[in-house]
Amino acid sequence: MKRRLAREIVVQSLYQMEMNEEATTASAVDMLVDEVHAENEIEADAADVGKIDEYIRSLLQGVVEHKAAIDDMLQHYLTGWQVDRLSRVDRQILRLACYELVFRDDAPPKAIINEAIELAKHFGTDESGKFVNGVLGRLLQALDELKPKA
């Protein structure tokens, strides 16, 4: 459950960073953590957020550092779409999932994809879950080829 919360915060932080181009990874996470303590619109336990703070920042920093490579990979698996034409929410969810699949080894690929689908259903449109599943399913088929490049 805590990894799901971390992923939610990372997706929201990535979204915040894209909306406010001057935002840093630290300021984006700090804003959401402050919100948890103040209004808690994401309905997170402040103690849980504190326990996963380092994990959140690690995921967010990794996505930001590898953004160009991630977008290149995603572009290859987006049939008929351009990364910059995706909804902002779907784009951030796909970036996070791609980062976890290719650049990290601390979660099983199917769990990462399932979490991404759930995030897409929660934050995106009615079709977001299916779309994210399709893109990540294609990426998963080539994962062994992608990992050495990373």
Short mmCIF file of N, CA and C in Angstrom, two decimals:
data_model
loop_
_atom_site.label_atom_id
_atom_site.label_comp_id
_atom_site.label_asym_id
_atom_site.label_seq_id
_atom_site.Cartn_x
_atom_site.Cartn_y
_atom_site.Cartn_z
N MET A 1 0.82 -1.20 0.00
CA MET A 1 0.00 0.00 0.00
C MET A 1 0.86 1.26 0.00
N LYS A 2 1.99 1.21 0.70
CA LYS A 2 2.82 2.40 0.77
C LYS A 2 3.47 2.71 -0.58
N ARG A 3 3.79 1.68 -1.37
CA ARG A 3 4.34 1.94 -2.70
C ARG A 3 3.28 2.59 -3.59
N ARG A 4 2.04 2.18 -3.43
CA ARG A 4 0.97 2.80 -4.21
C ARG A 4 0.87 4.29 -3.85
N LEU A 5 0.91 4.59 -2.57
CA LEU A 5 0.88 5.98 -2.13
C LEU A 5 2.08 6.74 -2.70
N ALA A 6 3.25 6.13 -2.66
CA ALA A 6 4.45 6.77 -3.22
C ALA A 6 4.25 7.07 -4.69
N ARG A 7 3.72 6.11 -5.43
CA ARG A 7 3.49 6.31 -6.87
C ARG A 7 2.48 7.43 -7.12
N GLU A 8 1.44 7.48 -6.30
CA GLU A 8 0.45 8.56 -6.44
C GLU A 8 1.12 9.92 -6.26
N ILE A 9 1.95 10.02 -5.24
CA ILE A 9 2.62 11.29 -4.97
C ILE A 9 3.61 11.62 -6.08
N VAL A 10 4.30 10.62 -6.61
CA VAL A 10 5.25 10.87 -7.70
C VAL A 10 4.51 11.35 -8.94
N VAL A 11 3.41 10.71 -9.29
CA VAL A 11 2.63 11.14 -10.46
C VAL A 11 2.14 12.56 -10.26
N GLN A 12 1.64 12.87 -9.09
CA GLN A 12 1.16 14.23 -8.83
C GLN A 12 2.32 15.23 -8.86
N SER A 13 3.49 14.82 -8.37
CA SER A 13 4.66 15.70 -8.39
C SER A 13 5.11 15.95 -9.83
N LEU A 14 5.14 14.91 -10.64
CA LEU A 14 5.52 15.07 -12.05
C LEU A 14 4.54 16.00 -12.77
N TYR A 15 3.27 15.82 -12.47
CA TYR A 15 2.24 16.68 -13.06
C TYR A 15 2.48 18.13 -12.63
N GLN A 16 2.72 18.34 -11.35
CA GLN A 16 2.98 19.68 -10.83
C GLN A 16 4.20 20.29 -11.51
N MET A 17 5.25 19.50 -11.69
CA MET A 17 6.47 20.00 -12.32
C MET A 17 6.22 20.39 -13.78
N GLU A 18 5.37 19.64 -14.46
CA GLU A 18 5.06 19.97 -15.85
C GLU A 18 4.20 21.22 -15.94
N MET A 19 3.29 21.37 -15.02
CA MET A 19 2.42 22.55 -15.02
C MET A 19 3.19 23.81 -14.64
N ASN A 20 4.14 23.67 -13.73
CA ASN A 20 4.95 24.78 -13.26
C ASN A 20 6.39 24.47 -13.61
N GLU A 21 6.82 24.86 -14.78
CA GLU A 21 8.12 24.47 -15.31
C GLU A 21 9.29 24.85 -14.41
N GLU A 22 9.09 25.74 -13.49
CA GLU A 22 10.16 26.15 -12.59
C GLU A 22 10.25 25.28 -11.35
N ALA A 23 9.30 24.41 -11.15
CA ALA A 23 9.29 23.56 -9.96
C ALA A 23 10.44 22.55 -10.02
N THR A 24 11.03 22.30 -8.87
CA THR A 24 12.07 21.29 -8.76
C THR A 24 11.45 20.03 -8.17
N THR A 25 12.19 18.93 -8.23
CA THR A 25 11.67 17.70 -7.65
C THR A 25 11.40 17.90 -6.16
N ALA A 26 12.31 18.57 -5.48
CA ALA A 26 12.14 18.79 -4.04
C ALA A 26 10.91 19.64 -3.76
N SER A 27 10.74 20.73 -4.49
CA SER A 27 9.60 21.61 -4.22
C SER A 27 8.27 20.94 -4.56
N ALA A 28 8.26 20.12 -5.60
CA ALA A 28 7.02 19.42 -5.97
C ALA A 28 6.62 18.43 -4.88
N VAL A 29 7.57 17.66 -4.38
CA VAL A 29 7.26 16.70 -3.31
C VAL A 29 6.91 17.44 -2.03
N ASP A 30 7.69 18.47 -1.70
CA ASP A 30 7.42 19.23 -0.48
C ASP A 30 6.01 19.79 -0.47
N MET A 31 5.56 20.29 -1.64
CA MET A 31 4.22 20.86 -1.72
C MET A 31 3.17 19.79 -1.39
N LEU A 32 3.33 18.60 -1.95
CA LEU A 32 2.35 17.53 -1.70
C LEU A 32 2.42 17.03 -0.26
N VAL A 33 3.61 16.93 0.29
CA VAL A 33 3.75 16.50 1.68
C VAL A 33 3.12 17.54 2.60
N ASP A 34 3.36 18.81 2.32
CA ASP A 34 2.73 19.88 3.11
C ASP A 34 1.22 19.79 3.01
N GLU A 35 0.71 19.49 1.83
CA GLU A 35 -0.73 19.36 1.62
C GLU A 35 -1.28 18.20 2.46
N VAL A 36 -0.54 17.11 2.54
CA VAL A 36 -0.99 15.98 3.35
C VAL A 36 -1.15 16.42 4.80
N HIS A 37 -0.19 17.18 5.29
CA HIS A 37 -0.25 17.63 6.68
C HIS A 37 -1.33 18.68 6.91
N ALA A 38 -1.66 19.47 5.88
CA ALA A 38 -2.63 20.55 6.05
C ALA A 38 -4.05 20.10 5.72
N GLU A 39 -4.32 19.86 4.44
CA GLU A 39 -5.69 19.57 4.01
C GLU A 39 -5.93 18.10 3.71
N ASN A 40 -4.90 17.40 3.32
CA ASN A 40 -4.94 15.97 3.04
C ASN A 40 -6.01 15.59 2.01
N GLU A 41 -6.01 16.27 0.88
CA GLU A 41 -6.95 15.95 -0.18
C GLU A 41 -6.68 14.58 -0.80
N ILE A 42 -5.43 14.10 -0.72
CA ILE A 42 -5.14 12.78 -1.28
C ILE A 42 -5.42 11.67 -0.27
N GLU A 43 -5.93 12.06 0.91
CA GLU A 43 -6.34 11.12 1.94
C GLU A 43 -5.24 10.14 2.32
N ALA A 44 -4.05 10.68 2.55
CA ALA A 44 -2.91 9.86 2.94
C ALA A 44 -2.61 10.06 4.42
N ASP A 45 -2.12 9.03 5.04
CA ASP A 45 -1.69 9.10 6.42
C ASP A 45 -0.33 9.81 6.45
N ALA A 46 -0.25 10.89 7.18
CA ALA A 46 0.99 11.67 7.23
C ALA A 46 2.16 10.82 7.70
N ALA A 47 1.93 9.90 8.60
CA ALA A 47 3.01 9.03 9.08
C ALA A 47 3.51 8.13 7.95
N ASP A 48 2.58 7.63 7.12
CA ASP A 48 2.98 6.80 5.98
C ASP A 48 3.82 7.59 4.99
N VAL A 49 3.43 8.82 4.74
CA VAL A 49 4.17 9.66 3.80
C VAL A 49 5.59 9.88 4.34
N GLY A 50 5.71 10.11 5.62
CA GLY A 50 7.02 10.30 6.22
C GLY A 50 7.92 9.09 6.06
N LYS A 51 7.34 7.90 6.16
CA LYS A 51 8.11 6.66 6.05
C LYS A 51 8.60 6.40 4.63
N ILE A 52 7.89 6.91 3.64
CA ILE A 52 8.26 6.62 2.25
C ILE A 52 8.84 7.84 1.53
N ASP A 53 9.14 8.88 2.29
CA ASP A 53 9.64 10.12 1.69
C ASP A 53 10.88 9.88 0.83
N GLU A 54 11.84 9.13 1.32
CA GLU A 54 13.07 8.88 0.56
C GLU A 54 12.76 8.10 -0.73
N TYR A 55 11.87 7.13 -0.64
CA TYR A 55 11.47 6.33 -1.81
C TYR A 55 10.78 7.23 -2.85
N ILE A 56 9.91 8.10 -2.40
CA ILE A 56 9.22 9.04 -3.30
C ILE A 56 10.23 9.89 -4.05
N ARG A 57 11.14 10.48 -3.31
CA ARG A 57 12.15 11.36 -3.91
C ARG A 57 13.07 10.61 -4.86
N SER A 58 13.37 9.36 -4.53
CA SER A 58 14.22 8.53 -5.39
C SER A 58 13.52 8.24 -6.73
N LEU A 59 12.25 7.87 -6.66
CA LEU A 59 11.49 7.62 -7.89
C LEU A 59 11.38 8.89 -8.73
N LEU A 60 11.02 9.97 -8.10
CA LEU A 60 10.83 11.23 -8.82
C LEU A 60 12.13 11.69 -9.48
N GLN A 61 13.22 11.64 -8.73
CA GLN A 61 14.51 12.05 -9.28
C GLN A 61 14.92 11.16 -10.44
N GLY A 62 14.67 9.86 -10.32
CA GLY A 62 15.00 8.94 -11.40
C GLY A 62 14.24 9.22 -12.67
N VAL A 63 12.94 9.50 -12.54
CA VAL A 63 12.14 9.82 -13.73
C VAL A 63 12.67 11.09 -14.38
N VAL A 64 12.96 12.09 -13.58
CA VAL A 64 13.43 13.37 -14.12
C VAL A 64 14.79 13.19 -14.81
N GLU A 65 15.69 12.45 -14.18
CA GLU A 65 17.03 12.24 -14.75
C GLU A 65 16.99 11.47 -16.06
N HIS A 66 16.06 10.54 -16.19
CA HIS A 66 15.99 9.68 -17.37
C HIS A 66 14.85 10.06 -18.31
N LYS A 67 14.29 11.24 -18.14
CA LYS A 67 13.10 11.64 -18.89
C LYS A 67 13.28 11.52 -20.41
N ALA A 68 14.39 11.97 -20.95
CA ALA A 68 14.60 11.91 -22.40
C ALA A 68 14.63 10.46 -22.89
N ALA A 69 15.35 9.61 -22.19
CA ALA A 69 15.42 8.19 -22.58
C ALA A 69 14.06 7.52 -22.44
N ILE A 70 13.35 7.85 -21.36
CA ILE A 70 12.01 7.28 -21.14
C ILE A 70 11.08 7.70 -22.25
N ASP A 71 11.08 8.98 -22.60
CA ASP A 71 10.19 9.47 -23.66
C ASP A 71 10.54 8.82 -25.00
N ASP A 72 11.81 8.60 -25.27
CA ASP A 72 12.21 7.91 -26.51
C ASP A 72 11.66 6.48 -26.53
N MET A 73 11.78 5.79 -25.40
CA MET A 73 11.25 4.42 -25.32
C MET A 73 9.74 4.41 -25.50
N LEU A 74 9.07 5.30 -24.78
CA LEU A 74 7.61 5.35 -24.88
C LEU A 74 7.17 5.66 -26.29
N GLN A 75 7.85 6.58 -26.95
CA GLN A 75 7.48 6.95 -28.31
C GLN A 75 7.46 5.73 -29.22
N HIS A 76 8.39 4.83 -29.01
CA HIS A 76 8.46 3.63 -29.83
C HIS A 76 7.22 2.73 -29.63
N TYR A 77 6.64 2.76 -28.44
CA TYR A 77 5.51 1.88 -28.13
C TYR A 77 4.15 2.58 -28.17
N LEU A 78 4.14 3.85 -28.52
CA LEU A 78 2.89 4.60 -28.68
C LEU A 78 2.45 4.53 -30.13
N THR A 79 1.63 3.59 -30.44
CA THR A 79 1.15 3.43 -31.81
C THR A 79 0.19 4.56 -32.16
N GLY A 80 0.61 5.39 -33.12
CA GLY A 80 -0.26 6.47 -33.58
C GLY A 80 -0.33 7.67 -32.65
N TRP A 81 0.53 7.74 -31.67
CA TRP A 81 0.53 8.85 -30.72
C TRP A 81 1.93 9.45 -30.61
N GLN A 82 1.99 10.66 -30.12
CA GLN A 82 3.25 11.32 -29.78
C GLN A 82 3.24 11.54 -28.26
N VAL A 83 4.38 11.38 -27.61
CA VAL A 83 4.44 11.55 -26.16
C VAL A 83 3.89 12.90 -25.75
N ASP A 84 4.25 13.95 -26.47
CA ASP A 84 3.82 15.29 -26.09
C ASP A 84 2.33 15.54 -26.37
N ARG A 85 1.68 14.64 -27.05
CA ARG A 85 0.24 14.79 -27.34
C ARG A 85 -0.64 14.00 -26.36
N LEU A 86 -0.03 13.22 -25.50
CA LEU A 86 -0.78 12.47 -24.50
C LEU A 86 -1.36 13.42 -23.46
N SER A 87 -2.38 12.97 -22.75
CA SER A 87 -2.86 13.77 -21.63
C SER A 87 -1.72 13.86 -20.62
N ARG A 88 -1.67 14.95 -19.89
CA ARG A 88 -0.58 15.13 -18.92
C ARG A 88 -0.56 14.01 -17.89
N VAL A 89 -1.72 13.57 -17.47
CA VAL A 89 -1.80 12.51 -16.46
C VAL A 89 -1.26 11.20 -17.03
N ASP A 90 -1.75 10.80 -18.19
CA ASP A 90 -1.29 9.54 -18.79
C ASP A 90 0.22 9.58 -19.04
N ARG A 91 0.71 10.71 -19.48
CA ARG A 91 2.15 10.85 -19.76
C ARG A 91 2.97 10.62 -18.49
N GLN A 92 2.54 11.20 -17.38
CA GLN A 92 3.31 11.06 -16.13
C GLN A 92 3.24 9.62 -15.60
N ILE A 93 2.10 9.00 -15.73
CA ILE A 93 1.95 7.61 -15.29
C ILE A 93 2.84 6.70 -16.13
N LEU A 94 2.83 6.89 -17.43
CA LEU A 94 3.67 6.08 -18.31
C LEU A 94 5.16 6.32 -18.04
N ARG A 95 5.53 7.55 -17.80
CA ARG A 95 6.94 7.84 -17.50
C ARG A 95 7.38 7.12 -16.23
N LEU A 96 6.56 7.19 -15.19
CA LEU A 96 6.92 6.53 -13.93
C LEU A 96 7.02 5.02 -14.12
N ALA A 97 6.04 4.43 -14.77
CA ALA A 97 6.05 2.98 -14.97
C ALA A 97 7.24 2.55 -15.82
N CYS A 98 7.52 3.29 -16.87
CA CYS A 98 8.66 2.97 -17.73
C CYS A 98 9.96 3.05 -16.93
N TYR A 99 10.09 4.09 -16.13
CA TYR A 99 11.29 4.23 -15.30
C TYR A 99 11.44 3.01 -14.38
N GLU A 100 10.37 2.65 -13.72
CA GLU A 100 10.45 1.51 -12.79
C GLU A 100 10.75 0.20 -13.52
N LEU A 101 10.16 0.02 -14.68
CA LEU A 101 10.38 -1.22 -15.43
C LEU A 101 11.81 -1.33 -15.96
N VAL A 102 12.34 -0.25 -16.48
CA VAL A 102 13.62 -0.31 -17.18
C VAL A 102 14.81 0.00 -16.28
N PHE A 103 14.67 0.97 -15.40
CA PHE A 103 15.82 1.46 -14.65
C PHE A 103 15.90 0.98 -13.21
N ARG A 104 14.89 0.27 -12.74
CA ARG A 104 14.90 -0.24 -11.36
C ARG A 104 14.57 -1.72 -11.36
N ASP A 105 14.94 -2.37 -10.29
CA ASP A 105 14.68 -3.80 -10.15
C ASP A 105 14.04 -4.13 -8.81
N ASP A 106 13.35 -3.19 -8.19
CA ASP A 106 12.84 -3.44 -6.84
C ASP A 106 11.35 -3.79 -6.79
N ALA A 107 10.74 -4.00 -7.94
CA ALA A 107 9.34 -4.42 -7.97
C ALA A 107 9.12 -5.29 -9.22
N PRO A 108 8.25 -6.29 -9.11
CA PRO A 108 7.97 -7.13 -10.27
C PRO A 108 7.28 -6.34 -11.38
N PRO A 109 7.64 -6.58 -12.64
CA PRO A 109 7.04 -5.84 -13.75
C PRO A 109 5.52 -5.86 -13.76
N LYS A 110 4.92 -7.00 -13.49
CA LYS A 110 3.45 -7.06 -13.53
C LYS A 110 2.82 -6.19 -12.44
N ALA A 111 3.48 -6.11 -11.29
CA ALA A 111 2.97 -5.25 -10.21
C ALA A 111 3.06 -3.79 -10.62
N ILE A 112 4.16 -3.41 -11.27
CA ILE A 112 4.34 -2.03 -11.74
C ILE A 112 3.25 -1.68 -12.74
N ILE A 113 2.99 -2.58 -13.67
CA ILE A 113 1.97 -2.33 -14.69
C ILE A 113 0.58 -2.25 -14.06
N ASN A 114 0.28 -3.16 -13.15
CA ASN A 114 -1.03 -3.12 -12.48
C ASN A 114 -1.22 -1.81 -11.71
N GLU A 115 -0.17 -1.36 -11.03
CA GLU A 115 -0.25 -0.09 -10.30
C GLU A 115 -0.47 1.08 -11.27
N ALA A 116 0.23 1.05 -12.41
CA ALA A 116 0.07 2.10 -13.40
C ALA A 116 -1.36 2.14 -13.93
N ILE A 117 -1.93 0.98 -14.18
CA ILE A 117 -3.32 0.91 -14.65
C ILE A 117 -4.27 1.49 -13.60
N GLU A 118 -4.05 1.13 -12.35
CA GLU A 118 -4.90 1.66 -11.28
C GLU A 118 -4.76 3.18 -11.15
N LEU A 119 -3.53 3.68 -11.27
CA LEU A 119 -3.32 5.13 -11.23
C LEU A 119 -4.04 5.80 -12.40
N ALA A 120 -3.97 5.18 -13.57
CA ALA A 120 -4.63 5.75 -14.75
C ALA A 120 -6.15 5.78 -14.56
N LYS A 121 -6.69 4.73 -13.99
CA LYS A 121 -8.13 4.71 -13.74
C LYS A 121 -8.52 5.77 -12.71
N HIS A 122 -7.66 5.96 -11.72
CA HIS A 122 -7.96 6.91 -10.64
C HIS A 122 -7.82 8.36 -11.10
N PHE A 123 -6.73 8.67 -11.79
CA PHE A 123 -6.44 10.06 -12.15
C PHE A 123 -6.84 10.42 -13.57
N GLY A 124 -6.98 9.44 -14.45
CA GLY A 124 -7.22 9.72 -15.86
C GLY A 124 -8.67 9.63 -16.26
N THR A 125 -8.87 9.39 -17.54
CA THR A 125 -10.21 9.28 -18.12
C THR A 125 -10.67 7.82 -18.06
N ASP A 126 -11.87 7.57 -18.57
CA ASP A 126 -12.39 6.21 -18.60
C ASP A 126 -11.52 5.27 -19.44
N GLU A 127 -10.88 5.81 -20.44
CA GLU A 127 -10.05 5.01 -21.34
C GLU A 127 -8.58 4.93 -20.93
N SER A 128 -8.18 5.69 -19.95
CA SER A 128 -6.76 5.77 -19.57
C SER A 128 -6.19 4.42 -19.14
N GLY A 129 -6.94 3.66 -18.36
CA GLY A 129 -6.45 2.37 -17.89
C GLY A 129 -6.12 1.43 -19.04
N LYS A 130 -7.02 1.35 -20.00
CA LYS A 130 -6.80 0.49 -21.17
C LYS A 130 -5.61 0.97 -21.99
N PHE A 131 -5.51 2.27 -22.16
CA PHE A 131 -4.43 2.85 -22.95
C PHE A 131 -3.08 2.56 -22.30
N VAL A 132 -2.96 2.83 -21.01
CA VAL A 132 -1.72 2.59 -20.27
C VAL A 132 -1.36 1.11 -20.32
N ASN A 133 -2.36 0.25 -20.14
CA ASN A 133 -2.12 -1.19 -20.21
C ASN A 133 -1.55 -1.60 -21.57
N GLY A 134 -2.12 -1.07 -22.64
CA GLY A 134 -1.65 -1.41 -23.99
C GLY A 134 -0.22 -0.98 -24.24
N VAL A 135 0.11 0.25 -23.86
CA VAL A 135 1.47 0.76 -24.08
C VAL A 135 2.47 -0.04 -23.24
N LEU A 136 2.17 -0.23 -21.97
CA LEU A 136 3.11 -0.94 -21.10
C LEU A 136 3.20 -2.42 -21.44
N GLY A 137 2.11 -2.99 -21.95
CA GLY A 137 2.15 -4.39 -22.40
C GLY A 137 3.13 -4.57 -23.54
N ARG A 138 3.12 -3.63 -24.49
CA ARG A 138 4.08 -3.69 -25.60
C ARG A 138 5.50 -3.48 -25.10
N LEU A 139 5.67 -2.55 -24.19
CA LEU A 139 7.00 -2.29 -23.63
C LEU A 139 7.50 -3.51 -22.86
N LEU A 140 6.63 -4.17 -22.13
CA LEU A 140 7.01 -5.35 -21.35
C LEU A 140 7.56 -6.46 -22.24
N GLN A 141 6.99 -6.62 -23.42
CA GLN A 141 7.45 -7.66 -24.35
C GLN A 141 8.90 -7.45 -24.76
N ALA A 142 9.36 -6.21 -24.75
CA ALA A 142 10.74 -5.89 -25.16
C ALA A 142 11.62 -5.53 -23.97
N LEU A 143 11.16 -5.79 -22.77
CA LEU A 143 11.88 -5.33 -21.59
C LEU A 143 13.31 -5.86 -21.52
N ASP A 144 13.52 -7.10 -21.87
CA ASP A 144 14.87 -7.66 -21.83
C ASP A 144 15.80 -6.92 -22.78
N GLU A 145 15.29 -6.47 -23.89
CA GLU A 145 16.10 -5.71 -24.85
C GLU A 145 16.37 -4.28 -24.34
N LEU A 146 15.41 -3.72 -23.63
CA LEU A 146 15.54 -2.34 -23.17
C LEU A 146 16.47 -2.19 -21.97
N LYS A 147 16.44 -3.15 -21.06
CA LYS A 147 17.22 -3.03 -19.83
C LYS A 147 18.72 -2.87 -20.07
N PRO A 148 19.36 -3.64 -20.94
CA PRO A 148 20.80 -3.43 -21.15
C PRO A 148 21.13 -2.06 -21.69
N LYS A 149 20.23 -1.46 -22.46
CA LYS A 149 20.45 -0.12 -22.99
C LYS A 149 20.46 0.91 -21.86
N ALA A 150 19.70 0.61 -20.83
CA ALA A 150 19.60 1.52 -19.70
C ALA A 150 20.86 1.45 -18.94
#
